[in-house]
Short mmCIF file of C-alpha atoms in Angstrom, two decimals:
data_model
loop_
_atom_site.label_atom_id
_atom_site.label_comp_id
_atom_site.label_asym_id
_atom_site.label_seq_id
_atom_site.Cartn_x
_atom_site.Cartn_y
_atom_site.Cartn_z
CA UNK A 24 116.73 85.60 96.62
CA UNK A 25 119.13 87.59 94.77
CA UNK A 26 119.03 90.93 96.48
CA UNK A 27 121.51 94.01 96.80
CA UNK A 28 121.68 93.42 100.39
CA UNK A 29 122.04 89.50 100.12
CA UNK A 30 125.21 89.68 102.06
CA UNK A 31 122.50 89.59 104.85
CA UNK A 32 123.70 87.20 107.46
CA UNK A 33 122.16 84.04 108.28
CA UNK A 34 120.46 80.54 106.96
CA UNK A 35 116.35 77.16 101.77
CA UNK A 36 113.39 76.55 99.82
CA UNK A 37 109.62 76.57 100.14
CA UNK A 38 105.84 77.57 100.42
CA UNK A 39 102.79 76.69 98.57
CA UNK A 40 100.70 77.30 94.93
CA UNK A 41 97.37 78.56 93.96
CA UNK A 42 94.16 79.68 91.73
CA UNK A 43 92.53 82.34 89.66
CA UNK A 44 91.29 86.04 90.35
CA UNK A 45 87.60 86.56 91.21
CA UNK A 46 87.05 90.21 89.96
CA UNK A 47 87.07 92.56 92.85
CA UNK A 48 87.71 96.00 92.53
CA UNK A 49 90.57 97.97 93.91
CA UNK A 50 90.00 100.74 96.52
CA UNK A 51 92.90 102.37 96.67
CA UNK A 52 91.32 105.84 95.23
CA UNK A 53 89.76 105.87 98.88
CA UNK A 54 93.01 106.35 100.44
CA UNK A 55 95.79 108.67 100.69
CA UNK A 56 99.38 108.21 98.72
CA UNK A 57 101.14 108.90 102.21
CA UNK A 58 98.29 105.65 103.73
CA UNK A 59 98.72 103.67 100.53
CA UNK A 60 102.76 104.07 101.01
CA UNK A 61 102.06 102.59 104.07
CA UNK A 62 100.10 99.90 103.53
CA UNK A 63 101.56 98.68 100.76
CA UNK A 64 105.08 98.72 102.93
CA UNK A 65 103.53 96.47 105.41
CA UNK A 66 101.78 93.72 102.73
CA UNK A 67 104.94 93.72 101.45
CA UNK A 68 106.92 92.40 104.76
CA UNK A 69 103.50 90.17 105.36
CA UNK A 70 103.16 89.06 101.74
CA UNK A 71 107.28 88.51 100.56
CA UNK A 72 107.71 85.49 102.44
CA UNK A 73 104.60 84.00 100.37
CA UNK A 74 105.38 85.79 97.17
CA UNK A 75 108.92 84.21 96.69
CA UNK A 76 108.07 80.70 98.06
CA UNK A 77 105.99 80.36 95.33
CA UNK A 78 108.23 81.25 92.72
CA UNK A 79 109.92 78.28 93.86
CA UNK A 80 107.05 75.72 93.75
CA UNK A 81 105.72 77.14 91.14
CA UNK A 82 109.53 75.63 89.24
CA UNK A 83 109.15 72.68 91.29
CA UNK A 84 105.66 71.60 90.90
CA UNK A 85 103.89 73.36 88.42
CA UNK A 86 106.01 74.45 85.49
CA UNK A 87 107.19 71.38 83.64
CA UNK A 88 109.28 72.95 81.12
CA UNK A 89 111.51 74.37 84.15
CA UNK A 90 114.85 73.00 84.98
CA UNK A 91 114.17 72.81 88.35
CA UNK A 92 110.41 70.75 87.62
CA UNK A 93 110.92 67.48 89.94
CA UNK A 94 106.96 66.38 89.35
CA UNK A 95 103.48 66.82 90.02
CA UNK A 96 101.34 67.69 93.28
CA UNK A 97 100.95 65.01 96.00
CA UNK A 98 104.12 62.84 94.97
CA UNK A 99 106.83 62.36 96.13
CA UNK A 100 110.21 63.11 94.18
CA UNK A 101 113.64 61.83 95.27
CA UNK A 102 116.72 63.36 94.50
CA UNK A 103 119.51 61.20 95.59
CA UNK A 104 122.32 63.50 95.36
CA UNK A 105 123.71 66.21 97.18
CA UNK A 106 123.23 69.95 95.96
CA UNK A 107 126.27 71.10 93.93
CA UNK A 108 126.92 75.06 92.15
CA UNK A 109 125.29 73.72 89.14
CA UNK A 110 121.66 74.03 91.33
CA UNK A 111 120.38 77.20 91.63
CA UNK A 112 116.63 77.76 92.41
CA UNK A 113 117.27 77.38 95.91
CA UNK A 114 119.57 80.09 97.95
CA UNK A 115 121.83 78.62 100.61
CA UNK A 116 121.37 75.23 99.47
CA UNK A 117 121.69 72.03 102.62
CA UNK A 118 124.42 69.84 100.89
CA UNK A 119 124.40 67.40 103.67
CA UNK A 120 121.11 65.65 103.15
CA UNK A 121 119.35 64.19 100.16
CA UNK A 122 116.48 66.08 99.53
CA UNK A 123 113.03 64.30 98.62
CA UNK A 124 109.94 66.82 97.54
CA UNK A 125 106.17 66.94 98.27
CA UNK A 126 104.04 69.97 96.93
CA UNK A 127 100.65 69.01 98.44
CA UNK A 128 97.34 69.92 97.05
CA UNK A 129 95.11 69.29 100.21
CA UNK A 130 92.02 70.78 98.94
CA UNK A 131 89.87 67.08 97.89
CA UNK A 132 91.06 65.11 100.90
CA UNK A 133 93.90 64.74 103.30
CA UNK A 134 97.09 63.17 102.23
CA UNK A 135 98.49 60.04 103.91
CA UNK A 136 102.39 60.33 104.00
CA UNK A 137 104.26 56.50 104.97
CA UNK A 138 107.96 56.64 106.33
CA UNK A 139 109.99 53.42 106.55
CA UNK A 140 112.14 52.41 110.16
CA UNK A 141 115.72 54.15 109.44
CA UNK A 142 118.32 53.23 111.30
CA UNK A 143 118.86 54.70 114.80
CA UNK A 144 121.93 56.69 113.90
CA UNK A 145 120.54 58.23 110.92
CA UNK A 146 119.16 61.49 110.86
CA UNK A 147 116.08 62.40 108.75
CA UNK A 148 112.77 64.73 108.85
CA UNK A 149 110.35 65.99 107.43
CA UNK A 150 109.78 69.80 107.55
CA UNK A 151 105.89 71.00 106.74
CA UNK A 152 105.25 74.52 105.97
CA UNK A 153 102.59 76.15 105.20
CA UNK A 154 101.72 79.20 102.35
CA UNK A 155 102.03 81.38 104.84
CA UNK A 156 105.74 80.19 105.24
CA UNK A 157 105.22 78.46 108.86
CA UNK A 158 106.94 75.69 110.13
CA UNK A 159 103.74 73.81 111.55
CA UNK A 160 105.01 70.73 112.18
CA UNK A 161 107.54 67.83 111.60
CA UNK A 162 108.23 64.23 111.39
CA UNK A 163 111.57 62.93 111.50
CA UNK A 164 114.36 61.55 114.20
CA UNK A 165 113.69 64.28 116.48
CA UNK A 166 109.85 65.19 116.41
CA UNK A 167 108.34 61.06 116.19
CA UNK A 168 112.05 58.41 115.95
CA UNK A 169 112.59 56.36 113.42
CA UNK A 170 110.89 53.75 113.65
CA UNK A 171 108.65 54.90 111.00
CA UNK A 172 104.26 54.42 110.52
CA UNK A 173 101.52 56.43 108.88
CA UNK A 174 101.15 60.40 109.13
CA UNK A 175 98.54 62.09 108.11
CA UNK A 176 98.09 65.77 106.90
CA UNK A 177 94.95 68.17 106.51
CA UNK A 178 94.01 71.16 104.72
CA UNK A 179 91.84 73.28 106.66
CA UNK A 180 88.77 72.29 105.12
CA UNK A 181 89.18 68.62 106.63
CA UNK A 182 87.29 67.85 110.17
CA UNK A 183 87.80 63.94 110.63
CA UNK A 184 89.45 62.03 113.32
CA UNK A 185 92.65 59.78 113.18
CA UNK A 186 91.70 56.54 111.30
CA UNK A 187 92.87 53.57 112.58
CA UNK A 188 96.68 52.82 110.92
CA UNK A 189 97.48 56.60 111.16
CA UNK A 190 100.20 57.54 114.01
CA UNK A 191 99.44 60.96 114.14
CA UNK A 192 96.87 63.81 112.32
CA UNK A 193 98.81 66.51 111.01
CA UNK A 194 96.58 69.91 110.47
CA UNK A 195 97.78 72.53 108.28
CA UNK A 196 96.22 76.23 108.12
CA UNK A 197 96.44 76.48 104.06
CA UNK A 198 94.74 74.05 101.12
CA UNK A 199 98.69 74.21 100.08
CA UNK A 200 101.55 72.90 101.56
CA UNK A 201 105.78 71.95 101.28
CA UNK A 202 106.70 69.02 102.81
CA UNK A 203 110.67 69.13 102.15
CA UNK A 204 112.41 65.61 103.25
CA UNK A 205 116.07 65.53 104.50
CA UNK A 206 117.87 62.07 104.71
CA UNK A 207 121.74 61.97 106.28
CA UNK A 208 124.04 60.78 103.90
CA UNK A 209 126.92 59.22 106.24
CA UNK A 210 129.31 59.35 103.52
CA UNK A 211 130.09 59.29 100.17
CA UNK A 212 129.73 55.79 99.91
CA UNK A 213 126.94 55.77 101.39
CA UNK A 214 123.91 57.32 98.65
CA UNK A 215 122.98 53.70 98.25
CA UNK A 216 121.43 53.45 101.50
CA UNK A 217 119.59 56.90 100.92
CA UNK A 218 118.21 55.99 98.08
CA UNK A 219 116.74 52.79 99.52
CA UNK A 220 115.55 54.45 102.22
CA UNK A 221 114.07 57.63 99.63
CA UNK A 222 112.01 54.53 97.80
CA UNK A 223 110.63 53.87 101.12
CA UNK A 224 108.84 57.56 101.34
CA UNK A 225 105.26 56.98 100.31
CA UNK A 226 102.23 59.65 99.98
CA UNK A 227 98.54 58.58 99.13
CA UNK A 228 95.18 60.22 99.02
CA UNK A 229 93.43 59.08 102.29
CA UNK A 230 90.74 57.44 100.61
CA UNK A 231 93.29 55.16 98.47
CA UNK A 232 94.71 54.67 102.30
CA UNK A 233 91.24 53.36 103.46
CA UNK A 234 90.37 51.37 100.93
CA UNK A 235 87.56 53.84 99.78
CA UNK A 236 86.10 55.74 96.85
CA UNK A 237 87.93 59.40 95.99
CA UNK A 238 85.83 62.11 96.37
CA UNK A 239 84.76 64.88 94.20
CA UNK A 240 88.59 65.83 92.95
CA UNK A 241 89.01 69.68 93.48
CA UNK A 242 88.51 72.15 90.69
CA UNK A 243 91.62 72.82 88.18
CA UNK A 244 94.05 75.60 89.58
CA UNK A 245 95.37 78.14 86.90
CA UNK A 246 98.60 78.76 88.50
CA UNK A 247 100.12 82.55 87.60
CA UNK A 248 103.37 83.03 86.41
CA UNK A 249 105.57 83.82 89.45
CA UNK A 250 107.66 86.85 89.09
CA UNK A 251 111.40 86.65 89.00
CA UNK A 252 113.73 87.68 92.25
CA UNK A 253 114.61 91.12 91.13
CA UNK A 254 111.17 91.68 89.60
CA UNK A 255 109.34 90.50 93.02
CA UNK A 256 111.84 93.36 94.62
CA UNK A 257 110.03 96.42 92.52
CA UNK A 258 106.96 95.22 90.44
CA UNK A 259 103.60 96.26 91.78
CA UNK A 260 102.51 92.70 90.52
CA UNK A 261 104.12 91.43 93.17
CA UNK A 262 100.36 92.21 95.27
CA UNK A 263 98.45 90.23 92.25
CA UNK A 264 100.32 87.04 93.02
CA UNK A 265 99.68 87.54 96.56
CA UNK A 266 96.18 88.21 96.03
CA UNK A 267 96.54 84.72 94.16
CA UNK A 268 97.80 82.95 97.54
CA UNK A 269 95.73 84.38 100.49
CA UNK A 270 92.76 82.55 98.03
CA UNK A 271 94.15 79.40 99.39
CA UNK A 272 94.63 80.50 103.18
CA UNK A 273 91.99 81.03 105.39
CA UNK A 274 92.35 84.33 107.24
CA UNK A 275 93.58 83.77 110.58
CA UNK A 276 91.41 85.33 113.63
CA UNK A 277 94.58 87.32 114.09
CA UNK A 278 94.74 89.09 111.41
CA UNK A 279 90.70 90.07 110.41
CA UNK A 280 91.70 93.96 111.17
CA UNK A 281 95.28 93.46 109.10
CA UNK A 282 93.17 91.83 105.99
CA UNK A 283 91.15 94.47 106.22
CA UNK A 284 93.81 97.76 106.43
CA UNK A 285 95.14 95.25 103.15
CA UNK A 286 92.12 95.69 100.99
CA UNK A 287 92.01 99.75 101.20
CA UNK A 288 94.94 99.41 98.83
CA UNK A 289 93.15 96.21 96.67
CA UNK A 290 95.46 93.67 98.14
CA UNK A 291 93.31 90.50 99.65
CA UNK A 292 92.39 86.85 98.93
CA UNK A 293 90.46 87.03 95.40
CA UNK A 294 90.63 91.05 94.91
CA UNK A 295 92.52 92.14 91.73
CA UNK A 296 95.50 94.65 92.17
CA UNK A 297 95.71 96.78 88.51
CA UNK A 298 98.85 99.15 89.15
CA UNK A 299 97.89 100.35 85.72
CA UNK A 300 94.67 101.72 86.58
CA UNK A 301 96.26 103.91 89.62
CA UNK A 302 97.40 107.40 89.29
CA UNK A 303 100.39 108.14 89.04
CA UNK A 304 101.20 109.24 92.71
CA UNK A 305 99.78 106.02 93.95
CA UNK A 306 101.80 103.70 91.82
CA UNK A 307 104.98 106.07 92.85
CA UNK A 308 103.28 105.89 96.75
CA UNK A 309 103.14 101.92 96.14
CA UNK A 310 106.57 101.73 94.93
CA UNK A 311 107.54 103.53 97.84
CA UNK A 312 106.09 101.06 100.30
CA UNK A 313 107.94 98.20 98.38
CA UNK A 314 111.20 99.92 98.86
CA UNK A 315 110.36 101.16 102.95
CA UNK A 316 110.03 97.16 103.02
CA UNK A 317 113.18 96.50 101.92
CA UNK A 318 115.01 99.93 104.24
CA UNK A 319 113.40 97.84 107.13
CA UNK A 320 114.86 95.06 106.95
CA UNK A 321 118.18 96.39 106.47
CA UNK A 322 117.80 98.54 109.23
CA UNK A 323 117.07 95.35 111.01
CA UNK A 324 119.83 93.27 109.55
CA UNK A 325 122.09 96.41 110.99
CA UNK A 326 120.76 97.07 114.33
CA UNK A 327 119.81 92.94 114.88
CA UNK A 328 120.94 90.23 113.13
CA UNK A 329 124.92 91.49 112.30
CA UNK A 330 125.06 92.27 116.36
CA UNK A 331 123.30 88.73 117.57
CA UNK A 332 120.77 89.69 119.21
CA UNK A 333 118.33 88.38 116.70
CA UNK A 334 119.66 84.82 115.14
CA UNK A 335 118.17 82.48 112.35
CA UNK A 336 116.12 80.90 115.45
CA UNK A 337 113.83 83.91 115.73
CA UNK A 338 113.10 83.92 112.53
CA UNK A 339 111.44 80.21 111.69
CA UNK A 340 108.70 78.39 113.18
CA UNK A 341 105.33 78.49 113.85
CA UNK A 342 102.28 81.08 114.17
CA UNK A 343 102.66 80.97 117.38
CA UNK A 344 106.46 81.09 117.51
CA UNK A 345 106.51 83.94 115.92
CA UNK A 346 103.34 85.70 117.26
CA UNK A 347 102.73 87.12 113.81
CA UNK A 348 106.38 89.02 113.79
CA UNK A 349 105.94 89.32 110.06
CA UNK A 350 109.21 91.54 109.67
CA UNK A 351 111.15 88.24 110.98
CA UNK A 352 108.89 86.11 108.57
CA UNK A 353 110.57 88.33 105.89
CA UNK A 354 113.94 88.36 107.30
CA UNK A 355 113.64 84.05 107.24
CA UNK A 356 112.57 84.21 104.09
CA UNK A 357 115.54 86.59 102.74
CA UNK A 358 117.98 84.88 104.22
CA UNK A 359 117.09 81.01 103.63
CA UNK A 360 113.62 80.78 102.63
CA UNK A 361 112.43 77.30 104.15
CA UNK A 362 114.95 77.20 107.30
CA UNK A 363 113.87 74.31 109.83
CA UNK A 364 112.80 75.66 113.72
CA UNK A 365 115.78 75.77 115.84
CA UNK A 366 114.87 72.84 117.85
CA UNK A 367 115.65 71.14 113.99
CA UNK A 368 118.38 72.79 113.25
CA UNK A 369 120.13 76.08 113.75
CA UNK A 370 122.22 78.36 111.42
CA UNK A 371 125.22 79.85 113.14
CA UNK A 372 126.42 82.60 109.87
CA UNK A 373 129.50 83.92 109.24
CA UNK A 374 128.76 86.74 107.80
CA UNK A 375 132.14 88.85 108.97
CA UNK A 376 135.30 87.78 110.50
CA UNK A 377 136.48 88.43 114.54
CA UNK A 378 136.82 91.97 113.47
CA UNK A 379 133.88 92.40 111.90
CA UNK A 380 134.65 92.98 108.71
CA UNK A 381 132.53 91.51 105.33
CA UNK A 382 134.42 88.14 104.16
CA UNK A 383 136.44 88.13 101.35
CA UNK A 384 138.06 84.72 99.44
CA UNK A 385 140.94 86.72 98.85
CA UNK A 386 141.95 86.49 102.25
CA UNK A 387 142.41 83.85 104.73
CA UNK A 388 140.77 82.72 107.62
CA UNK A 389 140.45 80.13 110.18
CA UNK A 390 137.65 78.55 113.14
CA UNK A 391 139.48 77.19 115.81
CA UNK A 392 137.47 74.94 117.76
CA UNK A 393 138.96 74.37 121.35
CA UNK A 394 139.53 70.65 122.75
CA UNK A 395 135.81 69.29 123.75
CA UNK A 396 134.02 72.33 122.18
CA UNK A 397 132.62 71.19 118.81
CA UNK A 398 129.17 71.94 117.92
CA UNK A 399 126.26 70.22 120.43
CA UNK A 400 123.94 68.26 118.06
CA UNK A 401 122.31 64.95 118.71
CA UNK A 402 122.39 64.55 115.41
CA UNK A 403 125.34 66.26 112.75
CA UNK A 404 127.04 69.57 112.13
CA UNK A 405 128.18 71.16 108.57
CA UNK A 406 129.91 74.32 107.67
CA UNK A 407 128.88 75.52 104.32
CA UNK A 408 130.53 77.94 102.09
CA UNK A 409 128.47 80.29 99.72
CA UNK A 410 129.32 82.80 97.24
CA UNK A 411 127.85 86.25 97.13
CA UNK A 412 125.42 87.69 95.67
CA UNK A 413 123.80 84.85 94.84
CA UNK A 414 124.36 82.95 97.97
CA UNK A 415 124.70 79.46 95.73
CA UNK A 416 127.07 76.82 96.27
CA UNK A 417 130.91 77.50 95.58
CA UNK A 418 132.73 75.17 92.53
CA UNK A 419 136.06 74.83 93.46
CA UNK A 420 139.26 72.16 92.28
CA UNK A 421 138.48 69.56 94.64
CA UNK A 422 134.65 69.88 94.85
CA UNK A 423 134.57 70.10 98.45
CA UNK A 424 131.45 72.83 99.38
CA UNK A 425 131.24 71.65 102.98
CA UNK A 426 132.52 70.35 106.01
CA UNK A 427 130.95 68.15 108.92
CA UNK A 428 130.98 65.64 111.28
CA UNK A 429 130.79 62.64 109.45
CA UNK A 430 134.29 64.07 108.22
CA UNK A 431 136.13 64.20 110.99
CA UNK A 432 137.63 60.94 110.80
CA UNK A 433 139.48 62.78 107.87
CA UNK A 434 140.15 65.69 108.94
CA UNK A 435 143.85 66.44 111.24
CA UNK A 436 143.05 67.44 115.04
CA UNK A 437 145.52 70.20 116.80
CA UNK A 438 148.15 69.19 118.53
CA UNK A 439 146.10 70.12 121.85
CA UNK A 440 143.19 67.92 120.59
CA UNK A 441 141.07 70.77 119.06
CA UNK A 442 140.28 71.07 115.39
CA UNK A 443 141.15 73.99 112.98
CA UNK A 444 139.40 74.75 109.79
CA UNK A 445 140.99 76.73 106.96
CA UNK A 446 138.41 79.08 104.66
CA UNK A 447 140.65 80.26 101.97
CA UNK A 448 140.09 80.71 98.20
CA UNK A 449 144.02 78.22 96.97
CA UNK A 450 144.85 75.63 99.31
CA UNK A 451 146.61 76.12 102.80
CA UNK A 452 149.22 73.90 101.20
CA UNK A 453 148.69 69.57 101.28
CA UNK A 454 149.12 69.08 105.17
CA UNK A 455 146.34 71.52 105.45
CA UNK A 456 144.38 70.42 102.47
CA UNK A 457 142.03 68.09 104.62
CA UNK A 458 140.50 70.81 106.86
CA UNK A 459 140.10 73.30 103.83
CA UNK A 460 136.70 74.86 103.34
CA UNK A 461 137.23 76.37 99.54
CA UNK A 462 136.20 79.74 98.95
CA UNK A 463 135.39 81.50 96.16
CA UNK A 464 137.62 84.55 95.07
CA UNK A 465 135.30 87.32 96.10
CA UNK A 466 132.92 88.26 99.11
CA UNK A 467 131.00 85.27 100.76
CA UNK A 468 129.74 84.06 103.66
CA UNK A 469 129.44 80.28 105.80
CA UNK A 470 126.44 78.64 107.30
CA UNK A 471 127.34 76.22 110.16
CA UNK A 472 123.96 73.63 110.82
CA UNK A 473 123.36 72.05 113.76
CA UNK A 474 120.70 69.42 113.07
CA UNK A 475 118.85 68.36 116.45
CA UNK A 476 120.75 70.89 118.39
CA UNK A 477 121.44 69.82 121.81
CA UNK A 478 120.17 72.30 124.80
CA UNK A 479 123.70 73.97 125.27
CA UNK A 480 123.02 74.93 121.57
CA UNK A 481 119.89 76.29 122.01
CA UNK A 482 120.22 78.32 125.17
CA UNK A 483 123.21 80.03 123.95
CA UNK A 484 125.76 78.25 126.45
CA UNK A 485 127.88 77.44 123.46
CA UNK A 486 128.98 79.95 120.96
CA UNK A 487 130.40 79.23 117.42
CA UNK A 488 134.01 80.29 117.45
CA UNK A 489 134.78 83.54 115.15
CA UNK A 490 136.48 83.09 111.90
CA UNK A 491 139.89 84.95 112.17
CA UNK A 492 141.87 86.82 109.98
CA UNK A 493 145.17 85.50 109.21
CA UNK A 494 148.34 87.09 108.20
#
């Protein structure tokens, strides 16, 4: 998301796609402009997450004349390459792992997903999240091994049992859901192996899984056009694609009374939100909300997120990980929409150097990390440089837009054992060169992954070293 503010600190892609209005007719005359300001502010920090991670599958899965398209709901489609500058649909882009893609349409029948055995010491998973923009489950090396089998997932709608061949029943809340798949690449030379292993990713319809007849195949969806980033930041049509969504997501006992403080303003699963039939203080009291939105989650960005005491790790995972903090949901979604639950990953930023000032290519910095104190994973680390505003991938002269720990065969240790990193826009000169993170000439910022995290990670006894200013 390309957003004034985008220098927001923290750290990808995701969410679901829908149907067509049923005519129902907005209430807002029965409310205030100071209740509608209100309302609207708060179905705008519920509904943003939502909003914007179907502009992306909407590219992905439904419009075919997109550059981004990769193919149609229910299969699966590999990309066996790393992300580069030249991709840009996705903010903060993962350039460590392959990427494979599943939009699935769970509304006829449940979805059978097959992974192949993988190696021991390779990493993969397989992140599902829901419309609603939860992480509700995984499989990968963490959440089942790797020694592969039959998975499979559920809209709502679906009460069966496990069949017999099928490791584990997957349940999601929403008839739509984003299954994104991440596969290590060890090394350059190594995309061969990902791709045999990307071939080995199957998804079928349960019934072709059984054996059985399809049933009745689910009615035609209409999808709407999604709304660009800066026009999802202002345009009251923003609550008309939401109202498209919330169609396909059953309201959760949680939030009956919040559905129904939602529809006093017109905004709920199959109502119709006309901004051009409101007066003209309630479209100004509506654009008001939109913008309150936005003020709070700078002010939490300010008094939060830049100070540490809220990380990327509060801000993905499931319903019940979150207990419904939809302001968090938001701040996910703003900052890497589809990050993986901490216990997958985690997303130490730098977002300002030692002294806490915004990063700037023009000057140069360096991470020391002290003898014994790299990152805890069980799996890999990465640092990750992105340019700002558009927090994209950085091109540089030797194509280098990360560093990790498959590298560090490569890359020169201290003389004390430890291992310095150099984030500069030219090179730290040839002796350097190897531990050079490129930077781009103006204002950016880093995302360090830790993928399986190990405990010392996630309990905050070790700390990503700051990056320093140097003369």
């Amino acid at each position: 998301m390309n957003i004034t503010k985008r220098d927001f600190t923290k750290g990808l892609v995701l969410a679901a796609g829908f149907a067509g209005f049923a005519p129902v007719i907005a209430r807002a005359a029965e409310v205030t402009p100071a209740e509608a300001r209100a309302i609207a502010k708060e179905a705008y920090v519920y509904g943003f997450p939502m909003v914007d991670s179907y502009r992306i599958q909407h590219a992905y899965f439904v419009d075919t004349k997109n550059p981004e398209y990769k193919g149609p709901w229910n299969q699966i489609i590999n990309t066996p390459r790393v992300y580069t500058p030249a991709d840009t649909a996705i903010q903060t882009p993962n350039s460590d792992t392959p990427y494979s893609w599943l939009g699935l349409d769970l509304r006829a029948e449940p979805m059978v997903l097959t992974v192949p055995p993988i190696e021991k010491d390779r990493y993969f998973s397989v992140q599902f999240i829901d419309a609603y923009t939860f992480n509700f489950a995984y499989i990968g090396s963490r959440a089942t091994g790797n020694d592969g089998g039959n998975f499979l997932v559920a809209g709502p709608a679906w009460k069966g049992k496990r069949p017999k061949g099928v490791k584990k029943v997957i349940r999601a809340e929403t008839d739509f859901v984003w299954a994104a798949y991440r596969t290590q690449l060890l090394n350059p030379d190594d995309l061969d192996n990902v791709k045999k292993i990307q071939a080995g990713y199957k998804a079928e319809p349960l019934s072709k899984f059984l054996g059985k007849p399809a049933p009745k195949a689910a009615a035609a969806v209409d999808f709407v056009k999604p709304l660009s980033p800066e026009d999802e930041k202002t345009s009251p049509e923003f609550f008309d694609i939401l109202n498209f969504i919330l169609q396909y997501c059953p309201t959760d006992p949680s939030e009956t009374k919040l559905m129904k403080r939602f529809a006093q303003i017109g905004v709920g699963a199959g109502r119709t939100f006309d901004a051009s039939k409101l007066s003209p203080d309630m479209k100004t009291a509506i654009g008001q909300g939109m913008a309150d939105a936005w003020a709070e989650l700078a002010n939490l960005e300010k008094q939060k997120i830049d100070t540490g005491e809220v990380t990327s790790g509060d801000l993905f995972g499931t319903r019940k990980y979150l207990k419904n903090n939809y302001l968090y949901r938001m701040a996910g979604a703003v900052l890497g929409i589809g990050g993986n639950s901490k216990q997958e990953a985690m997303y130490p930023v730098y977002a300002v150097d030692a002294d806490g000032h915004k990063l700037e290519g023009s000057n140069r910095y360096t991470i020391q990390f002290a003898p014994g104190q790299l990152p805890p994973v069980n799996a890999f680390w990465s640092l990750t440089m992105y340019e700002l505003p558009q927090s994209l991938l950085v091109a540089n002269p030797i194509n280098r837009y990360l560093i990790n720990s498959p590298m560090l065969p490569q890359l020169v240790k201290d003389a004390d054992g430890g291992l310095t990193l150099y984030v500069q826009n030219e090179s730290p000169g040839k002796d350097k060169e190897p531990n050079w993170l490129p930077a781009p000439k103006g204002p950016f910022i880093a995302f360090m992954r830790l993928y399986w995290p190990k405990e010392a990670a996630l309990d905050g006894t070790w700390k990503h070293p700051p990056m320093k200013l140097t003369p």
